Short mmCIF file of C-alpha atoms in Angstrom, two decimals:
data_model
loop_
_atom_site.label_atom_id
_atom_site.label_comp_id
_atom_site.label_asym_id
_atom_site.label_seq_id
_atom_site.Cartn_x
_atom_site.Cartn_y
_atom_site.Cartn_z
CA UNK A 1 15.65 -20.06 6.54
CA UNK A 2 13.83 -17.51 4.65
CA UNK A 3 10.39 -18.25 3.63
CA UNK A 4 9.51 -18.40 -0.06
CA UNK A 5 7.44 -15.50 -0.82
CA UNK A 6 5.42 -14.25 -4.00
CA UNK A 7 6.13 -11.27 -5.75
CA UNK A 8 3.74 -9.46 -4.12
CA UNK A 9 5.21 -10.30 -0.70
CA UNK A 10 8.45 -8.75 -1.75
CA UNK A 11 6.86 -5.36 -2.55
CA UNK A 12 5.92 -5.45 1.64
CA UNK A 13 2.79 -3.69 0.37
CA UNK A 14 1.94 0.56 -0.36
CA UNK A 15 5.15 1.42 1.71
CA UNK A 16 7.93 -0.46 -0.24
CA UNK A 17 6.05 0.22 -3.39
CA UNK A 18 6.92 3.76 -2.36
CA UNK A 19 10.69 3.28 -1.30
CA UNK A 20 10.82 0.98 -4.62
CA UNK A 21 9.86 4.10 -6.61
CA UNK A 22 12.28 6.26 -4.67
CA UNK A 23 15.02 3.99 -5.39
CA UNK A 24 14.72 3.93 -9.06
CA UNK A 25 14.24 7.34 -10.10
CA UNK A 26 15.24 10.11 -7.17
CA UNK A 27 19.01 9.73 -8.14
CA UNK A 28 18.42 11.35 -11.40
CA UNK A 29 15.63 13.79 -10.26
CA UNK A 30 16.35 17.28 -11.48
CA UNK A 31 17.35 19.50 -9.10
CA UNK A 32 14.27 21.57 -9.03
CA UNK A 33 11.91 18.60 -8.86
CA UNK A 34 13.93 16.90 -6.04
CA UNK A 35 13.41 20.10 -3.99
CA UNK A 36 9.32 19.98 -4.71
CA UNK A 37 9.11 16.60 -3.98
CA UNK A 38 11.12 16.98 -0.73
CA UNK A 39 8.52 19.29 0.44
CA UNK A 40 5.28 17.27 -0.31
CA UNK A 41 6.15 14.56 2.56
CA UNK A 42 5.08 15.66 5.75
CA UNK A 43 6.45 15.70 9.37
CA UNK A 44 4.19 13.87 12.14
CA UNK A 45 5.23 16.09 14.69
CA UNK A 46 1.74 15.01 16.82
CA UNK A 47 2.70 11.29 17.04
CA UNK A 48 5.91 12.52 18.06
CA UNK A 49 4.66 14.73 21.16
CA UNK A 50 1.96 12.52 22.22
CA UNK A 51 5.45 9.52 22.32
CA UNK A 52 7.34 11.96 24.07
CA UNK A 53 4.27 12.22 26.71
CA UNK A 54 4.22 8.56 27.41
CA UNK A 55 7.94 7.66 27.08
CA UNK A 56 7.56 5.87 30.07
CA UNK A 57 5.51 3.29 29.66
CA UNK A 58 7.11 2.45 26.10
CA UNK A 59 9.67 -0.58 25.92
CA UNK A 60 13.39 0.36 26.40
CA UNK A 61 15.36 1.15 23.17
CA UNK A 62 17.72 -0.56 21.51
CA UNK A 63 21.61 -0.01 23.20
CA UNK A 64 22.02 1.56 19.61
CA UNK A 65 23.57 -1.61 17.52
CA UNK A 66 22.27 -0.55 14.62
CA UNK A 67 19.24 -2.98 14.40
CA UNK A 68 15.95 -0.76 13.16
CA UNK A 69 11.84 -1.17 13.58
CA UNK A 70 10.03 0.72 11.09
CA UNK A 71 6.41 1.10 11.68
CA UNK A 72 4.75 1.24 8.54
CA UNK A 73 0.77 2.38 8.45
CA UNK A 74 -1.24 2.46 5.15
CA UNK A 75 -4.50 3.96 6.36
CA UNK A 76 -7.69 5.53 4.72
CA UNK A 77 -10.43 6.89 5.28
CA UNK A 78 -12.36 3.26 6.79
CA UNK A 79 -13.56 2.31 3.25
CA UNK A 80 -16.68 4.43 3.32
CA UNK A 81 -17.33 4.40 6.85
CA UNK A 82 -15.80 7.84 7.41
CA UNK A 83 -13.73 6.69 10.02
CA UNK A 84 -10.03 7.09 9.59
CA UNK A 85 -8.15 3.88 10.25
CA UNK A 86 -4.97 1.98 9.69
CA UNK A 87 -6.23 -0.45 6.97
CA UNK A 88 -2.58 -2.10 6.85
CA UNK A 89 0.23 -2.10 9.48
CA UNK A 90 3.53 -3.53 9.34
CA UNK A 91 6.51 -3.73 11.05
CA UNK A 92 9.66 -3.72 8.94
CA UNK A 93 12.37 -4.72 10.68
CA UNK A 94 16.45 -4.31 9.47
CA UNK A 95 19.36 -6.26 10.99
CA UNK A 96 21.95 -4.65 12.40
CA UNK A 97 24.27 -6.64 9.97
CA UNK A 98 22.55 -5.41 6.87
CA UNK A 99 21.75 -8.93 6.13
CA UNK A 100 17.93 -9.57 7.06
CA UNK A 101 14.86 -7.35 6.29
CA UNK A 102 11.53 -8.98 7.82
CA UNK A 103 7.98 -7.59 7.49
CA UNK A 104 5.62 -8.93 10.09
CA UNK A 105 2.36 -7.87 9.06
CA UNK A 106 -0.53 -6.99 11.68
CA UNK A 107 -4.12 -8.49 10.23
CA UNK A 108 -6.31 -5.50 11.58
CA UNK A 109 -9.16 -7.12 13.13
CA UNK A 110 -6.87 -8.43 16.00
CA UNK A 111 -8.70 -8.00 19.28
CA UNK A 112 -6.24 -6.15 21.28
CA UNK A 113 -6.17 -4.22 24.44
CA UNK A 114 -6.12 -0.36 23.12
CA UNK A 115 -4.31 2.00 25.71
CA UNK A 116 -5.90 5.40 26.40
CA UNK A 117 -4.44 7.83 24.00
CA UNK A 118 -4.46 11.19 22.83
CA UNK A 119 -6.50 13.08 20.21
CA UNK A 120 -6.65 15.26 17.90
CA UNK A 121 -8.94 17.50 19.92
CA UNK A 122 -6.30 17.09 23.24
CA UNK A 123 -8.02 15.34 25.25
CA UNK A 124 -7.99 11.60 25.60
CA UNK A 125 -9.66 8.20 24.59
CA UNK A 126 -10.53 5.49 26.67
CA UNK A 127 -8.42 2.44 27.12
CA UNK A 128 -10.51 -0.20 25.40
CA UNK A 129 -10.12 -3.97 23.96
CA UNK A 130 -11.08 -3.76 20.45
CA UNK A 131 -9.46 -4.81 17.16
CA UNK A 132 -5.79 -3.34 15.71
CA UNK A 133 -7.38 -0.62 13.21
CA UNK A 134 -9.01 0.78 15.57
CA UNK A 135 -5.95 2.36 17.49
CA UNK A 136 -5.48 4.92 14.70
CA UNK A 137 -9.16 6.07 14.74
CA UNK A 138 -8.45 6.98 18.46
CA UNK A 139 -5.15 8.88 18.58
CA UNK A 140 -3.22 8.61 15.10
CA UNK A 141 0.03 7.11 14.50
CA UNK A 142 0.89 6.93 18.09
CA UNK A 143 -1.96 5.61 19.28
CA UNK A 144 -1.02 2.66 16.55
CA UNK A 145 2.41 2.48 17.66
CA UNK A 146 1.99 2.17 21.56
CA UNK A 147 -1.19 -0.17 21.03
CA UNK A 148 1.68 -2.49 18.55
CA UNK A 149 4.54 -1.64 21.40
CA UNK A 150 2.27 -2.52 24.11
CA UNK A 151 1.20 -6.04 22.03
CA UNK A 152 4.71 -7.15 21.02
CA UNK A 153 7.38 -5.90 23.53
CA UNK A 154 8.84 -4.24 20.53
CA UNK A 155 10.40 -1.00 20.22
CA UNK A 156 9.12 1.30 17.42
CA UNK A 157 12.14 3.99 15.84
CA UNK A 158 10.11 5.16 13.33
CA UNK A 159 7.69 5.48 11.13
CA UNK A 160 5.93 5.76 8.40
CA UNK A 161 1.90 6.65 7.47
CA UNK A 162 0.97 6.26 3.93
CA UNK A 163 -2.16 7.43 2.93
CA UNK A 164 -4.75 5.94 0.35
CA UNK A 165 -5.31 9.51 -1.16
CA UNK A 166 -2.23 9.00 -3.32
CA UNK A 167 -3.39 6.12 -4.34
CA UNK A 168 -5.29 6.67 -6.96
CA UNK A 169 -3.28 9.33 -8.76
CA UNK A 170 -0.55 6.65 -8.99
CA UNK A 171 -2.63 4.19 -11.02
CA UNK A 172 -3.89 6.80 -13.37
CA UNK A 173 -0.64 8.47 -13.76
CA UNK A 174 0.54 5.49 -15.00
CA UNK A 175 -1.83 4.94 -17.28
CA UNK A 176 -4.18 2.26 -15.06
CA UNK A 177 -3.08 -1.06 -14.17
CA UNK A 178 -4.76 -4.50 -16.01
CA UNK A 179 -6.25 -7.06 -13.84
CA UNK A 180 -7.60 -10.78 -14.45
CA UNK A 181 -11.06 -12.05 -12.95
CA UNK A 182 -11.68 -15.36 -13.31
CA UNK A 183 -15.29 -14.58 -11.88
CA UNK A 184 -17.52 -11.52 -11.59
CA UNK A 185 -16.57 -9.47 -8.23
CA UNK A 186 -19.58 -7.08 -6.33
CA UNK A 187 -18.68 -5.11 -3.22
CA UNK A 188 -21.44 -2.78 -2.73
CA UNK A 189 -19.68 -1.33 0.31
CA UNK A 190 -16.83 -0.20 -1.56
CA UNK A 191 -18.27 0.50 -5.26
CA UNK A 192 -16.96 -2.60 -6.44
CA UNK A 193 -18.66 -4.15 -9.58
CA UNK A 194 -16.69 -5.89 -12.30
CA UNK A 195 -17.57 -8.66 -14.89
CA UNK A 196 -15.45 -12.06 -15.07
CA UNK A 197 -12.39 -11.33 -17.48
CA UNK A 198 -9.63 -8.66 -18.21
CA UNK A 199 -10.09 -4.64 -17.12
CA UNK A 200 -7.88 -1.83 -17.51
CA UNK A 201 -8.52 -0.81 -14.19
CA UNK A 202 -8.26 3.28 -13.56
CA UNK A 203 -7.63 5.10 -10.20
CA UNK A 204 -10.95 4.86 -8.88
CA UNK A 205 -11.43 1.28 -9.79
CA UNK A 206 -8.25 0.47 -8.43
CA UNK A 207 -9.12 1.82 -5.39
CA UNK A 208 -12.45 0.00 -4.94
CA UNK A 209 -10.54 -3.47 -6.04
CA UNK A 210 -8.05 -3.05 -2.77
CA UNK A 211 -10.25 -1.85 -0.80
CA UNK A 212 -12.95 -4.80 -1.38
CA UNK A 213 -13.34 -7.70 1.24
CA UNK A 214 -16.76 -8.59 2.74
CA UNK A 215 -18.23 -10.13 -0.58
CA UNK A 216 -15.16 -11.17 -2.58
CA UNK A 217 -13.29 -14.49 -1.75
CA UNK A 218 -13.22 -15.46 1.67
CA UNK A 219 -14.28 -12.36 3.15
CA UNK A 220 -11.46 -12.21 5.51
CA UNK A 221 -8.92 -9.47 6.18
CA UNK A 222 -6.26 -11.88 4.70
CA UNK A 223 -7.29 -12.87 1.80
CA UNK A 224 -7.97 -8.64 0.94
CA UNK A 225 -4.22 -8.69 1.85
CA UNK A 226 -2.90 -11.06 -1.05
CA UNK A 227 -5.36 -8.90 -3.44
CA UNK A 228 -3.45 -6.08 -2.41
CA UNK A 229 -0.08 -8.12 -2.86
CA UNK A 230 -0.68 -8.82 -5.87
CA UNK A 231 -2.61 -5.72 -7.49
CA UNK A 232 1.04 -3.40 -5.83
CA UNK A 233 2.61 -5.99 -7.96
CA UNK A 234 1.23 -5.09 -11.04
CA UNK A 235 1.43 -1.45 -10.21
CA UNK A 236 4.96 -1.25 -9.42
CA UNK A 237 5.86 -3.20 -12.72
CA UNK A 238 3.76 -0.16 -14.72
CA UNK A 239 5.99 2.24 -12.30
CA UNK A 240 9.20 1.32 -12.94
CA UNK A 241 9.04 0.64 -16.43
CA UNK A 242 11.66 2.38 -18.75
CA UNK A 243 8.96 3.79 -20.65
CA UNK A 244 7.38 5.85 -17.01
CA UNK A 245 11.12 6.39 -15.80
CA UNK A 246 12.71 7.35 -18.87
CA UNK A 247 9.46 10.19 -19.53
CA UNK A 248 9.61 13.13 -16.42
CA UNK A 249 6.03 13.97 -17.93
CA UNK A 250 5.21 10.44 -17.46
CA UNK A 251 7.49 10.18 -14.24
CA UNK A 252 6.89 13.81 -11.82
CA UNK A 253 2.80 12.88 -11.85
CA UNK A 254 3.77 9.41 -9.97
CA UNK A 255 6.06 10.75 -7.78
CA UNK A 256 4.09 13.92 -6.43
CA UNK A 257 1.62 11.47 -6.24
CA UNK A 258 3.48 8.94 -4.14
CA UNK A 259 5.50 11.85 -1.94
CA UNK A 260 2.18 13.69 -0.67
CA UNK A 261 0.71 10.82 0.55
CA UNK A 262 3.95 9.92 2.78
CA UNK A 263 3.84 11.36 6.84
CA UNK A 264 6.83 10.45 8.76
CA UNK A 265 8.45 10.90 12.15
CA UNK A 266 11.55 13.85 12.07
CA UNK A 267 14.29 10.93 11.17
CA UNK A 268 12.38 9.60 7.42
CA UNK A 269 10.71 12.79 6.64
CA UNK A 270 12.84 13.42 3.62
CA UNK A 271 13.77 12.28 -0.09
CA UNK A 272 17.40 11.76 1.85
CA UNK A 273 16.37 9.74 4.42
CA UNK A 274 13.59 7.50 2.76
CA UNK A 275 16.45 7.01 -0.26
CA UNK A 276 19.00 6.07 2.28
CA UNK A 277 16.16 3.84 3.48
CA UNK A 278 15.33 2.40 0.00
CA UNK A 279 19.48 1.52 -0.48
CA UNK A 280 19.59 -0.54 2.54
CA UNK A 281 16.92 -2.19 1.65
CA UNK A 282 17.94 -3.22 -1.86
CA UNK A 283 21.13 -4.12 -0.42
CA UNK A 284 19.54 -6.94 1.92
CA UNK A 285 20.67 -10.38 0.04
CA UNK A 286 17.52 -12.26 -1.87
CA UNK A 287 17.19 -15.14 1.02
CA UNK A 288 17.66 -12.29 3.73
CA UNK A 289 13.96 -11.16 2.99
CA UNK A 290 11.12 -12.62 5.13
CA UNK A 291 7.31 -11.57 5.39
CA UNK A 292 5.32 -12.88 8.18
CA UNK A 293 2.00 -12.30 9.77
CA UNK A 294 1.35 -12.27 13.24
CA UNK A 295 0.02 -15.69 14.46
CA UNK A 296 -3.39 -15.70 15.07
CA UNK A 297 -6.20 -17.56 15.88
CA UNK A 298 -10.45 -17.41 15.29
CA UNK A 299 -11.39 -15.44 18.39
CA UNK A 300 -13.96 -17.17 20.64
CA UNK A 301 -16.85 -14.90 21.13
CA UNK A 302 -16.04 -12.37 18.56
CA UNK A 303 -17.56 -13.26 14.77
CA UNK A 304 -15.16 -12.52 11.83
CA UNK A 305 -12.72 -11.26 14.88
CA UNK A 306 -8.91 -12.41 15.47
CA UNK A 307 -7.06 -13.27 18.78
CA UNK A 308 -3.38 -13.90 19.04
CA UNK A 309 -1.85 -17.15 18.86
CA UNK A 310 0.19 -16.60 21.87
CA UNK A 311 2.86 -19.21 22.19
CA UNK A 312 3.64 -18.77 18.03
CA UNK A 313 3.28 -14.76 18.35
CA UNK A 314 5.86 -14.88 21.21
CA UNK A 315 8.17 -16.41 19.33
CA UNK A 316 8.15 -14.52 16.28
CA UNK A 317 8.14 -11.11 18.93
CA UNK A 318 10.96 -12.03 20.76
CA UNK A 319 13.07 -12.86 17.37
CA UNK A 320 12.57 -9.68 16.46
CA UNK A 321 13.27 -7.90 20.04
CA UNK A 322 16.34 -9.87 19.85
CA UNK A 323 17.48 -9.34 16.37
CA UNK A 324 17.82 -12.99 15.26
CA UNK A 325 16.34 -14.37 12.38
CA UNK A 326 11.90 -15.08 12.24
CA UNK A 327 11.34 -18.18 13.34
CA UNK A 328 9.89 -20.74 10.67
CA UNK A 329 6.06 -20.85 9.34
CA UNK A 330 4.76 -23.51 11.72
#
């Protein structure tokens, strides 16, 4: 059985937001502006050497039965820290039937055994046990994928970076996006300083209100996830509005926007592919959608630090290795 899942949870955060956008307005793209767009999304032809390198120690694909795993990494640039890594990762997986699209999300500050990888410089990391978001600091988008592969069994066929950088020319092309505080929020790490109440939030405040954590809520890497649930929400509601989709002034700014911040492996590096993408998706019946995260636990010795919760995470792993529906929310 499905899980019940807000509305935020059915925009599987930046990425879907993106294929959401796609959906709605490509097909009736001009001609001209479908070629210009085409060209803004970029090909990640390092991840895809530095996977060819290590095939061998990757799991076995699929026998090609038409079951997909869709990597999906929303990274900047650490949230002031200058480090570049995957804030969000998620696995999107599509039946082979058409019927069942599951997001498993991966809470970043996992503590996971990081396999050596290599960098941008050509040479090579050291393996290391560290937390998720880490992996794409060391060696990119594969470095993220064989760290995931190497955690879950699973078999990555594509995916998908999305960076922050685009972020911020969405929400102002669209006019800014209006939240509701029901207290006053302050994250000095991430220039994040609003009064209790209603704000027409702009790019750069938008950005700051994702991106906030250590001094808002909880504190935890979860609870920054349903803000950013929620806050795509509101955004994709202001995208897909007849008044943004019916205006190509209103309507090219978002999607140049949302197409230069896209890097994909050769087989979703195009407006054809990531539409193609978008139908199946829309075609996946209402109670065929799940989100999940990955079971975790407090880890031990590690403050403000996750560990797997093995037996539950095994479960929901081999579901998806096996193409059968997510097991239920324990």
């Amino acid at each position: 059985m499905a899980v019940q899942m807000t509305r935020g949870q059915k925009l599987l955060w930046w990425v879907l937001l993106v294929l959401g956008v796609l959906l709605a307005v490509v097909a009736g793209a001009a001609l001209w502006a479908y070629q210009r767009l085409d060209g803004n999304i970029s090909t990640d032809h390092a991840a895809a050497d530095a996977l060819d390198r290590d095939a061998d120690e990757r799991p076995e694909a699929r026998a090609g039965d038409g079951a997909r795993n869709i990597l999906v990494i929303g990274h900047d640039f650490g949230s002031g820290t200058g480090n570049a890594r995957s804030d969000t990762v998620l696995l999107l997986h599509l039946s082979a039937d058409g019927t069942r699209a599951d997001a498993v999300h991966v809470p970043r500050d996992i503590v996971v055994d990081i396999p050596a990888c290599r960098t941008e410089e050509d040479g090579w990391s050291e393996a290391t046990r560290a937390q998720f978001n880490w992996a794409f600091q060391f060696g990119g988008a594969a470095c993220t994928i064989r760290t995931f592969e190497q955690m879950t069994g699973i078999r990555v066929d594509h995916h998908l970076a999305i960076g922050f950088e685009g972020f911020a020319e969405v929400v102002d092309a669209v006019g800014g996006v209006e939240v509701e505080l029901d207290e006053a929020e302050h994250d000095p790490n991430v220039g994040h300083d609003l009064p209790a109440g209603r704000h027409l939030l702009d790019g750069e405040q938008a950005l700051a209100y994702v991106r906030a954590r250590i001094f808002v809520g909880d504190g935890s890497d979860l609870n920054r996830l349903a803000r950013q649930q929620e806050f795509l929400g509101l955004l994709y509601e202001r995208i897909t509005d007849q008044d943004t989709v019916a205006d190509p002034t209103r309507l090219y700014p978002v999607l140049k926007a949302v197409t230069s911040a896209i890097t994909a492996d050769a087989g979703l590096d195009s407006l054809d592919e990531l539409y193609g993408l978008a139908k199946d998706l829309k075609a996946v019946p209402e109670d065929g959608v799940g989100f999940r995260t990955v079971p975790t636990l407090p880890h031990t010795s590690e403050p403000n630090r996750l560990r797997l919760d093995e037996r539950a995470a095994a479960r929901l792993f081999a579901a998806v290795r096996q193409d059968r529906s997510l097991p239920p929310v324990p």
